[in-house]
Coordinates of C-alpha atoms and ligand atoms in Angstrom, one line a residue:
M66 CA 126.6 111.5 66.9
V67 CA 125.5 110.4 70.5
Q68 CA 122.1 111.9 69.8
Q69 CA 121.8 110.2 66.6
E70 CA 122.5 106.8 68.4
Q71 CA 119.9 107.7 71.0
D72 CA 117.4 108.6 68.4
K73 CA 118.1 105.0 66.9
V74 CA 117.7 103.2 70.0
L75 CA 114.2 104.8 70.7
E76 CA 113.1 104.6 67.1
D77 CA 110.1 102.6 68.0
T78 CA 109.2 104.7 70.8
E79 CA 107.2 107.7 71.0
R80 CA 108.6 110.2 73.6
V81 CA 107.5 113.2 75.5
V82 CA 109.9 114.9 77.8
G83 CA 109.8 117.7 80.5
R84 CA 107.2 120.1 80.8
Q85 CA 105.1 118.7 78.0
A86 CA 105.1 115.3 79.8
L87 CA 104.0 116.8 83.0
R88 CA 101.3 118.8 81.1
N89 CA 100.0 115.7 79.4
N90 CA 100.0 113.7 82.7
V91 CA 98.1 116.5 84.5
A92 CA 95.5 116.7 81.7
A93 CA 94.9 113.1 82.1
A94 CA 94.4 113.2 85.7
V95 CA 92.0 116.1 85.3
A96 CA 89.9 114.3 82.7
L97 CA 89.6 111.4 85.0
A98 CA 88.7 113.6 88.1
D99 CA 86.1 115.4 85.9
A100 CA 84.5 112.1 85.0
V101 CA 83.7 111.6 88.7
R102 CA 83.5 114.9 90.3
S103 CA 79.7 115.2 89.7
T104 CA 79.2 112.1 91.8
L105 CA 80.8 113.5 95.0
G106 CA 78.6 113.9 98.0
P107 CA 75.0 113.1 99.0
K108 CA 73.7 115.4 96.2
G109 CA 76.1 113.9 93.6
L110 CA 74.4 112.7 90.5
D111 CA 74.5 109.1 89.3
K112 CA 76.3 107.7 86.3
L113 CA 74.8 105.4 83.8
L114 CA 77.4 102.9 82.8
V115 CA 77.0 100.8 79.7
G116 CA 79.2 97.8 79.1
T117 CA 80.6 96.6 75.9
D118 CA 77.9 93.8 76.0
G119 CA 75.2 96.4 76.4
S120 CA 74.7 95.7 80.1
T121 CA 73.8 98.8 82.2
L122 CA 74.7 99.9 85.7
V123 CA 73.6 103.0 87.5
T124 CA 76.1 104.1 90.2
N125 CA 77.3 106.9 92.4
D126 CA 80.4 105.2 93.2
G127 CA 83.7 106.8 91.9
V128 CA 85.6 103.6 91.8
T129 CA 83.0 101.7 89.8
V130 CA 82.9 104.5 87.4
L131 CA 86.6 104.5 87.0
E132 CA 87.0 100.9 86.5
T133 CA 84.4 100.5 83.8
A134 CA 86.0 103.3 82.0
K135 CA 88.3 102.1 79.2
V136 CA 91.3 104.2 80.1
E137 CA 94.5 103.9 78.2
H138 CA 96.6 106.7 79.7
P139 CA 99.3 105.5 82.0
T140 CA 98.7 108.5 84.4
A141 CA 95.0 107.6 84.5
K142 CA 95.7 104.1 85.0
M143 CA 97.9 105.1 88.1
L144 CA 95.1 107.1 89.6
I145 CA 92.7 104.4 89.1
S146 CA 94.9 102.0 91.1
T147 CA 95.3 104.6 93.9
S148 CA 91.4 104.8 94.0
R149 CA 91.3 101.0 94.0
A150 CA 93.7 100.7 96.8
Q151 CA 91.5 103.2 98.9
D152 CA 88.5 100.9 98.1
D153 CA 90.4 97.8 99.2
E154 CA 91.7 99.3 102.3
V155 CA 88.8 101.3 103.7
R156 CA 86.1 101.0 101.1
D157 CA 85.2 104.6 101.0
G158 CA 86.5 107.9 100.1
T159 CA 87.5 106.7 96.4
T160 CA 86.1 109.8 94.7
S161 CA 87.7 112.2 97.1
T162 CA 91.1 110.4 96.4
V163 CA 90.9 110.9 92.6
I164 CA 89.8 114.5 93.0
L165 CA 92.5 115.3 95.5
T166 CA 95.2 113.8 93.4
A167 CA 94.1 115.7 90.3
E168 CA 93.9 119.0 92.3
L169 CA 97.3 118.4 93.7
L170 CA 98.7 118.1 90.2
V171 CA 97.0 121.1 88.7
N172 CA 98.2 123.2 91.5
A173 CA 101.8 121.8 91.0
L174 CA 101.5 122.5 87.3
E175 CA 100.8 126.1 88.0
L176 CA 103.7 126.4 90.2
V177 CA 106.0 124.8 87.6
D178 CA 104.7 127.3 85.2
R179 CA 105.7 130.1 87.7
G180 CA 109.3 128.6 87.8
V181 CA 109.2 126.3 90.7
H182 CA 111.1 123.0 90.0
P183 CA 108.8 119.7 90.6
T184 CA 111.4 118.4 93.1
I185 CA 110.7 121.4 95.4
I186 CA 107.0 120.9 94.9
C187 CA 107.3 117.3 95.9
S188 CA 109.4 118.2 98.9
G189 CA 106.6 120.6 99.9
Y190 CA 104.0 118.2 99.4
R191 CA 105.8 115.8 101.6
M192 CA 106.4 118.3 104.2
S193 CA 102.7 118.8 104.5
G194 CA 102.2 115.1 105.5
P195 CA 103.3 115.4 109.3
V196 CA 101.4 118.6 109.6
I197 CA 98.2 116.8 108.4
E198 CA 98.8 113.7 110.4
K199 CA 99.1 115.7 113.5
A200 CA 96.1 117.8 112.8
L201 CA 93.9 114.8 111.9
T202 CA 94.6 113.5 115.5
E203 CA 93.6 116.7 117.0
I204 CA 90.5 117.2 114.9
S205 CA 89.2 113.6 115.3
R206 CA 86.9 112.4 118.3
G207 CA 86.3 109.0 119.7
A208 CA 83.2 107.3 118.3
D209 CA 80.6 105.5 120.5
D210 CA 77.7 103.2 119.3
A211 CA 75.4 105.9 118.2
T212 CA 78.1 108.1 116.4
S213 CA 79.4 105.0 114.7
L214 CA 76.2 104.3 113.3
S215 CA 75.5 107.8 111.9
S216 CA 79.0 107.7 110.3
V217 CA 78.0 104.5 108.4
R218 CA 74.9 106.3 107.5
T219 CA 76.9 109.3 106.2
S220 CA 79.0 106.9 104.1
L221 CA 75.7 105.6 102.3
A222 CA 74.5 109.1 101.7
G223 CA 73.6 109.4 97.8
K224 CA 73.5 105.6 97.4
G225 CA 69.9 104.4 96.6
D226 CA 67.1 105.7 98.6
V227 CA 67.1 106.8 102.1
G228 CA 64.9 103.7 103.3
M229 CA 67.5 101.5 101.8
Q230 CA 70.4 103.4 103.4
E231 CA 68.8 103.3 106.8
I232 CA 68.2 99.5 106.6
L233 CA 71.8 98.8 105.4
A234 CA 73.6 101.1 107.7
Q235 CA 72.0 99.4 110.7
L236 CA 72.7 96.0 109.4
A237 CA 76.3 96.8 108.7
H238 CA 76.8 98.4 111.9
D239 CA 75.4 95.3 113.9
A240 CA 77.3 92.8 111.7
A241 CA 80.6 94.7 112.2
K242 CA 80.0 94.7 115.9
A243 CA 79.2 91.0 116.0
T244 CA 82.7 90.3 114.3
G245 CA 84.5 91.6 117.3
S246 CA 87.6 91.7 115.1
G247 CA 86.3 94.4 112.6
N248 CA 87.2 92.1 109.7
P249 CA 84.5 92.5 107.0
E250 CA 85.5 88.9 105.7
H251 CA 84.0 87.5 108.9
V252 CA 80.6 88.4 107.8
R253 CA 78.9 86.1 105.5
I254 CA 76.7 87.8 102.9
I255 CA 73.9 86.0 101.0
N256 CA 71.5 87.5 98.7
E257 CA 68.0 86.4 98.0
R258 CA 65.8 87.5 95.3
S259 CA 62.7 87.5 97.2
G260 CA 60.8 90.2 99.4
S261 CA 62.2 93.7 99.6
I262 CA 65.2 95.4 101.0
K263 CA 63.4 95.9 104.3
D264 CA 63.2 92.3 104.8
S265 CA 67.0 92.0 104.7
E266 CA 68.2 90.5 108.0
L267 CA 71.1 89.7 110.3
I268 CA 71.2 86.1 111.5
P269 CA 73.3 85.1 114.4
G270 CA 75.0 82.0 112.8
I271 CA 76.4 80.9 109.4
V272 CA 73.8 80.3 106.8
L273 CA 74.3 77.8 104.2
V274 CA 72.0 77.6 101.2
K275 CA 71.9 73.7 101.6
A276 CA 69.9 71.0 103.2
R277 CA 71.1 68.1 105.1
L278 CA 72.3 64.9 103.3
H279 CA 69.4 62.8 104.4
R280 CA 65.9 63.5 105.4
E281 CA 66.1 61.0 108.3
M282 CA 69.0 62.8 109.9
K283 CA 67.9 65.0 112.9
M284 CA 68.3 68.6 113.3
M285 CA 70.2 69.7 116.5
N286 CA 68.6 72.1 118.8
H287 CA 71.2 71.5 121.2
P288 CA 75.1 72.1 121.5
G289 CA 77.2 69.5 119.9
R290 CA 80.5 68.5 118.3
I291 CA 81.3 69.2 114.8
L292 CA 84.0 67.9 112.4
V293 CA 85.0 69.4 109.1
L294 CA 86.5 67.2 106.4
D295 CA 88.6 68.9 103.8
G296 CA 88.0 66.2 101.3
G297 CA 85.4 63.5 100.5
L298 CA 84.0 60.5 102.2
E299 CA 84.1 58.2 99.2
H300 CA 85.5 54.7 98.5
R301 CA 89.2 54.6 98.2
K302 CA 90.5 54.7 94.7
P303 CA 92.9 52.0 93.9
E304 CA 96.5 53.7 93.9
L305 CA 97.5 52.2 90.4
E306 CA 95.4 52.3 87.3
A307 CA 94.6 48.5 87.7
S308 CA 91.9 46.9 85.8
L309 CA 89.9 44.4 87.8
K310 CA 89.8 40.9 86.3
I311 CA 86.7 39.2 87.6
T312 CA 87.1 35.5 87.6
N313 CA 84.0 34.6 89.6
L314 CA 80.9 36.3 90.8
G315 CA 81.9 35.9 94.4
A316 CA 84.8 38.2 93.7
I317 CA 82.8 41.2 92.9
D318 CA 80.8 40.8 96.0
E319 CA 83.8 40.5 98.1
F320 CA 85.2 43.6 96.7
H321 CA 82.1 45.6 97.5
T322 CA 82.0 44.1 101.0
R323 CA 85.5 45.3 101.6
A324 CA 84.8 48.8 100.4
R325 CA 81.8 48.9 102.5
A326 CA 83.6 47.8 105.6
Q327 CA 86.1 50.4 105.1
L328 CA 83.5 53.1 104.8
Q329 CA 81.8 51.7 107.9
S330 CA 85.2 51.8 109.8
R331 CA 85.7 55.4 108.9
I332 CA 82.2 56.3 110.3
D333 CA 82.9 54.2 113.4
S334 CA 85.9 56.4 114.1
L335 CA 83.5 59.3 113.9
K336 CA 81.2 57.8 116.5
E337 CA 84.2 57.0 118.6
A338 CA 85.2 60.7 118.5
K339 CA 81.5 61.6 119.5
I340 CA 81.0 63.7 116.5
D341 CA 77.3 65.0 116.0
C342 CA 77.7 66.8 112.7
L343 CA 80.1 66.3 109.9
V344 CA 80.8 68.9 107.2
V345 CA 82.5 67.7 104.1
R346 CA 84.1 69.7 101.3
D347 CA 83.6 67.0 98.4
G348 CA 81.1 64.2 98.0
I349 CA 79.7 61.6 100.4
E350 CA 79.3 58.1 99.0
E351 CA 75.7 57.0 98.5
E352 CA 76.1 54.0 100.7
A353 CA 77.4 56.1 103.7
H354 CA 74.2 58.2 103.9
A355 CA 72.3 55.3 105.8
M356 CA 75.4 54.5 107.8
L357 CA 75.8 58.2 109.0
S358 CA 72.1 58.5 109.7
E359 CA 72.3 55.2 111.8
A360 CA 75.3 56.6 113.7
G361 CA 73.1 59.8 114.5
I362 CA 75.6 62.0 112.6
L363 CA 74.0 65.0 110.7
A364 CA 76.0 65.5 107.5
Y365 CA 76.5 68.1 104.8
R366 CA 78.5 67.5 101.5
R367 CA 79.8 69.8 98.9
V368 CA 80.4 72.7 101.2
E369 CA 82.4 75.4 99.5
R370 CA 85.8 76.4 100.9
P371 CA 84.6 80.1 102.0
E372 CA 81.7 78.5 103.8
I373 CA 84.0 76.0 105.5
E374 CA 86.2 78.8 106.7
H375 CA 83.1 80.6 108.1
I376 CA 82.1 77.4 109.9
C377 CA 85.5 76.8 111.3
R378 CA 85.8 80.3 112.6
A379 CA 82.4 80.1 114.4
T380 CA 82.9 76.5 115.7
G381 CA 86.4 76.5 116.3
A382 CA 86.8 73.4 114.2
R383 CA 90.0 72.6 112.3
P384 CA 89.6 71.0 109.0
V385 CA 91.0 67.4 108.9
Y386 CA 92.0 65.5 105.6
N387 CA 91.2 62.1 106.7
F388 CA 89.5 60.2 109.7
E389 CA 92.5 58.3 110.8
D390 CA 93.9 60.7 113.2
I391 CA 91.3 62.8 114.6
Q392 CA 92.6 65.1 117.5
E393 CA 90.4 66.6 120.1
T394 CA 91.7 70.1 118.9
D395 CA 90.2 69.4 115.4
I396 CA 86.8 69.2 116.9
G397 CA 84.5 72.2 116.9
R398 CA 81.5 73.1 119.0
F399 CA 78.2 74.5 117.9
E400 CA 75.1 75.7 119.7
S401 CA 72.6 74.6 117.4
I402 CA 71.9 73.6 113.8
R403 CA 68.4 74.5 112.4
E404 CA 66.9 74.5 109.0
K405 CA 64.7 77.1 107.4
K406 CA 62.9 77.2 104.3
W407 CA 63.0 80.5 102.3
Q408 CA 61.0 80.6 99.0
G409 CA 60.9 76.9 98.9
V410 CA 64.6 76.5 99.3
E411 CA 66.1 74.8 102.3
H412 CA 68.8 76.8 104.3
T413 CA 70.8 75.5 107.1
I414 CA 71.9 77.9 110.1
F415 CA 74.9 76.8 112.0
E416 CA 75.3 78.8 115.4
G417 CA 78.8 78.4 116.4
S418 CA 79.9 78.4 120.1
Q419 CA 83.1 80.5 119.5
T420 CA 81.8 83.6 117.9
K421 CA 78.5 82.5 116.6
G422 CA 79.4 84.0 113.4
V423 CA 77.0 86.2 111.5
T424 CA 75.3 86.0 108.1
V425 CA 73.6 89.0 106.5
V426 CA 70.9 88.1 104.1
I427 CA 70.1 90.8 101.7
R428 CA 66.8 90.8 99.9
G429 CA 65.6 92.5 96.9
S430 CA 62.7 92.2 94.4
T431 CA 64.8 92.6 91.3
Q432 CA 68.4 91.6 90.3
M433 CA 69.3 95.3 89.8
R434 CA 68.1 96.5 93.1
L435 CA 69.7 93.5 94.8
E436 CA 73.0 94.3 93.2
E437 CA 72.8 98.0 94.1
A438 CA 71.9 97.0 97.8
E439 CA 74.8 94.5 97.8
R440 CA 77.4 97.1 96.6
A441 CA 76.1 99.7 99.0
F442 CA 76.2 97.1 102.0
D443 CA 79.6 96.1 101.0
D444 CA 81.0 99.7 101.4
A445 CA 78.9 100.3 104.5
L446 CA 80.3 97.1 106.0
G447 CA 83.7 98.2 105.2
V448 CA 83.2 101.6 107.0
A449 CA 81.6 99.9 110.0
C450 CA 84.3 97.5 110.4
Q451 CA 87.0 100.3 110.0
L452 CA 85.2 101.9 113.1
V453 CA 85.4 98.7 115.0
R454 CA 89.2 98.6 114.4
E455 CA 89.6 102.3 115.1
P456 CA 86.7 104.2 116.5
Q457 CA 87.7 107.7 115.7
L458 CA 85.7 110.2 113.6
L459 CA 86.3 113.3 111.8
P460 CA 83.7 115.9 110.6
G461 CA 82.5 115.5 107.0
G462 CA 80.8 118.2 104.8
G463 CA 84.3 119.5 104.0
A464 CA 85.1 120.4 107.7
T465 CA 88.1 118.4 107.9
Q466 CA 89.7 119.6 104.7
I467 CA 89.1 123.2 105.5
A468 CA 90.6 122.7 109.0
L469 CA 93.6 121.1 107.4
A470 CA 93.9 123.9 104.8
R471 CA 93.8 126.5 107.6
R472 CA 96.7 124.7 109.5
L473 CA 98.7 124.2 106.4
R474 CA 98.5 127.8 105.5
R475 CA 99.6 128.8 108.9
H476 CA 102.4 126.4 108.7
A477 CA 103.6 127.5 105.2
E478 CA 104.2 131.0 106.6
T479 CA 106.8 129.4 108.7
I480 CA 108.9 127.9 105.7
P481 CA 111.3 130.3 104.1
G482 CA 112.0 128.3 101.0
R483 CA 109.9 127.8 97.8
E484 CA 108.4 124.7 99.5
Q485 CA 106.0 127.5 101.1
M486 CA 104.3 127.7 97.7
A487 CA 103.9 123.9 97.4
I488 CA 102.3 123.8 101.0
E489 CA 99.8 126.5 100.2
G490 CA 99.2 124.5 96.9
F491 CA 98.3 121.5 99.1
A492 CA 95.9 123.5 101.2
A493 CA 94.0 124.8 98.1
A494 CA 93.9 121.3 96.8
L495 CA 92.1 120.1 100.0
E496 CA 89.6 122.8 99.6
S497 CA 88.5 121.4 96.3
I498 CA 86.5 118.8 98.3
P499 CA 84.1 121.4 100.1
R500 CA 84.1 123.3 96.9
I501 CA 82.7 120.4 94.9
L502 CA 80.4 119.3 97.6
A503 CA 78.8 122.8 97.4
E504 CA 78.8 123.0 93.5
N505 CA 77.1 119.4 93.4
A506 CA 74.4 120.7 95.7
G507 CA 73.8 123.7 93.5
L508 CA 75.5 126.2 96.0
D509 CA 78.1 128.8 95.1
P510 CA 81.4 127.0 95.7
I511 CA 83.4 130.2 96.6
D512 CA 80.8 131.7 98.9
E513 CA 80.3 128.5 100.7
L514 CA 84.1 127.9 101.1
L515 CA 84.6 131.3 102.6
R516 CA 81.5 131.0 104.9
I517 CA 82.7 127.6 106.5
T518 CA 86.3 129.1 106.8
A519 CA 84.9 132.0 108.6
A520 CA 82.5 129.8 110.8
Q521 CA 85.5 127.6 111.8
S522 CA 87.5 130.6 112.9
E523 CA 84.7 132.4 114.6
N524 CA 83.6 129.4 116.5
D525 CA 87.2 128.3 117.1
S526 CA 85.9 124.9 116.0
D527 CA 87.3 122.3 113.3
W528 CA 83.9 120.7 113.1
Q529 CA 82.1 123.4 111.3
G530 CA 81.4 122.2 107.7
L531 CA 78.7 122.3 105.1
D532 CA 75.4 120.4 105.5
V533 CA 74.3 120.2 101.8
T534 CA 70.9 118.9 102.8
T535 CA 70.1 122.2 104.4
G536 CA 72.7 124.4 102.8
Q537 CA 73.9 125.6 106.1
A538 CA 77.2 125.8 107.8
S539 CA 76.8 123.6 110.8
D540 CA 78.6 121.7 113.5
M541 CA 79.1 118.3 111.8
G542 CA 78.8 116.4 115.1
E543 CA 75.5 118.0 115.8
V544 CA 73.9 117.0 112.3
S545 CA 75.7 113.7 112.2
I546 CA 77.9 114.1 109.2
T547 CA 81.0 112.2 110.1
E548 CA 83.7 109.9 108.5
P549 CA 86.1 107.4 109.9
L550 CA 89.5 108.9 110.5
A551 CA 91.1 106.2 108.6
V552 CA 89.2 106.9 105.5
T553 CA 90.2 110.6 105.2
R554 CA 93.6 109.8 106.3
H555 CA 94.2 107.0 103.7
A556 CA 92.5 109.3 101.1
I557 CA 95.0 112.2 101.7
A558 CA 98.0 109.9 102.0
G559 CA 97.1 107.9 98.8
A560 CA 96.6 111.1 96.7
T561 CA 99.8 112.6 97.9
E562 CA 101.7 109.5 97.0
A563 CA 100.0 109.5 93.5
A564 CA 100.7 113.1 92.8
I565 CA 104.3 112.9 93.8
S566 CA 104.9 109.9 91.6
V567 CA 103.4 111.7 88.7
L568 CA 105.4 114.9 89.4
R569 CA 108.6 112.8 89.3
I570 CA 108.0 111.8 85.7
D571 CA 109.7 113.9 83.1
D572 CA 109.9 111.5 80.4
V573 CA 107.3 109.4 78.9
L574 CA 108.2 106.8 76.5
W575 CA 105.4 105.1 74.6
A576 CA 106.0 101.9 72.7
K577 CA 104.6 102.6 69.2
Q578 CA 101.5 100.3 68.6
D579 CA 103.0 98.8 65.3
A580 CA 106.6 98.4 66.5
Q581 CA 108.6 96.5 64.2
E582 CA 111.6 94.3 64.9
P583 CA 114.5 96.5 65.3
D584 CA 116.6 96.6 62.1
W585 CA 120.0 97.3 63.8
Q586 CA 121.2 94.0 62.7
T587 CA 121.0 94.8 58.9
D588 CA 122.4 98.2 59.3
E589 CA 126.0 98.9 58.6
D590 CA 128.2 99.7 61.6
Ligands
ADP292 P1 83.7 109.3 98.2 O1 83.8 108.3 97.0 O2 85.0 110.1 98.3 O3 83.4 108.6 99.5 P2 81.0 110.3 98.3 O4 80.2 110.6 97.1 O5 80.7 109.1 99.0 O6 82.6 110.1 97.9 O7 81.0 111.7 99.1 C1 81.7 111.7 100.3 C2 81.6 113.2 100.8 O8 80.4 113.6 101.0 C3 82.5 113.3 102.0 O9 83.4 114.4 102.1 C4 81.4 113.6 103.1 O10 81.8 114.3 104.2 C5 80.3 114.2 102.2 N1 78.9 114.4 102.8 C6 78.2 113.2 103.1 N2 77.1 113.7 103.6 C7 77.0 115.1 103.5 C8 76.1 116.0 103.8 N3 74.8 115.8 104.4 N4 76.5 117.3 103.7 C9 77.7 117.7 103.3 N5 78.6 116.7 102.9 C10 78.2 115.4 103.1
MG293 MG1 81.6 107.7 100.2

């Protein structure tokens, strides 16, 4: 009876329960991982993505591939959001995250088939966390300037050509250092469709693609005071919607004179505050151009909000909403303001006194190349900034994963319960990274895995990994294949969380596409 009622309630829902639900979810995760596994590593292949509008994109980036794919399965969607979180947080390691999640799930399913309950597997996976955390701190080494740069270079491996990687890595590294804070949002990026990638440059200062308000205004090759107005310098609008009834010609003149005087008094207050440069978010009244010029104030209008934020950061200015109450603390300081013409377009360079601020100008001859460079730069900048925040490195080329797997296996031996099997499953999942790196380089995955594991134990070094460019097991520090600690740590933690949440599902309820209004109202009791 109760069962019948339940069936009724879920009439418009498709339901998959227990083992079958897990099996379906794992299959979805594996399908997703299969879509990106061939892109892993510097020898990974590219994917050609074709949008619904026929637009094309060639990429090697896991998260880009996944986000373009039209995925319906809820588990697959969950994995994509884990990968996106990895991208948002550390800008790298997205492919590894998806692969690791899928491997954790495949190994879990195998254990379920052997009679281990998913709850035990989740608990074993969770028990691996602290072991991994401790091991990562032991394996990692402090980064200096040179090793940070080579780590940024590693993150670009496989993206575009080597020449481009070299230029972008250096730019990202320098820009990240210049921020001081390691916040990638403090770097202004502009792209110019001219020249080639090698003409890309780092400019100390905030570059605006904009000319000064009026030709007569003088550029400032000296320090000065800057005010930022979050609004416009325009005639005040009447507060009420009043229509002006003109009774004589003099009235119209008087009206204009008053408006002009108001404008002049606002500019006088700028003069009083000894402002040299005015940056305005909205418009500046035509009549004010000459007044500003006369007052010796260099002005810019219609400056977008993100640009205003950059200028404020660089100069220490605080945006004001009107000129009535300018405080000394609102006024910023600049070192110089210059103009430069690129491809016939005026650009203004603000050099602040606080942080100076930096702008990276990325150049490329075609739109496609420019976009490719921009995406790669964005990732490289994320990695470089990450290293400014936490200058710690781990070996790449699968070395970290193998070192972790070795430790986990040793730890598993000490656990008497069935969790032991799950911890071993976790170790095996980590080994998928070096296996796939080898596979993508045309090497034998099993041989390579055994070789590196042996090399690590022989040399008693966690830094032995696979250099896929030479096909040799080497010390990853010597061949400069490294990754920021945060990238790997985040990837493993994200994958573990995602796998556990999938394992905890034992019932999937799908709303039927053509669900009708429930008809219980018309039913007899
Ligand atoms: P993800 O999206 O996970 O960052 P990538 O395609 O960028 O995927 O590949 C990253 C992996 O490639 C890391 O495990 C890194 O250690 C490895 N890798 C990079 N360069 C080399 C190399 N020369 N030899 C071996 N592995 C490398
Ligand atoms: Mg990467």
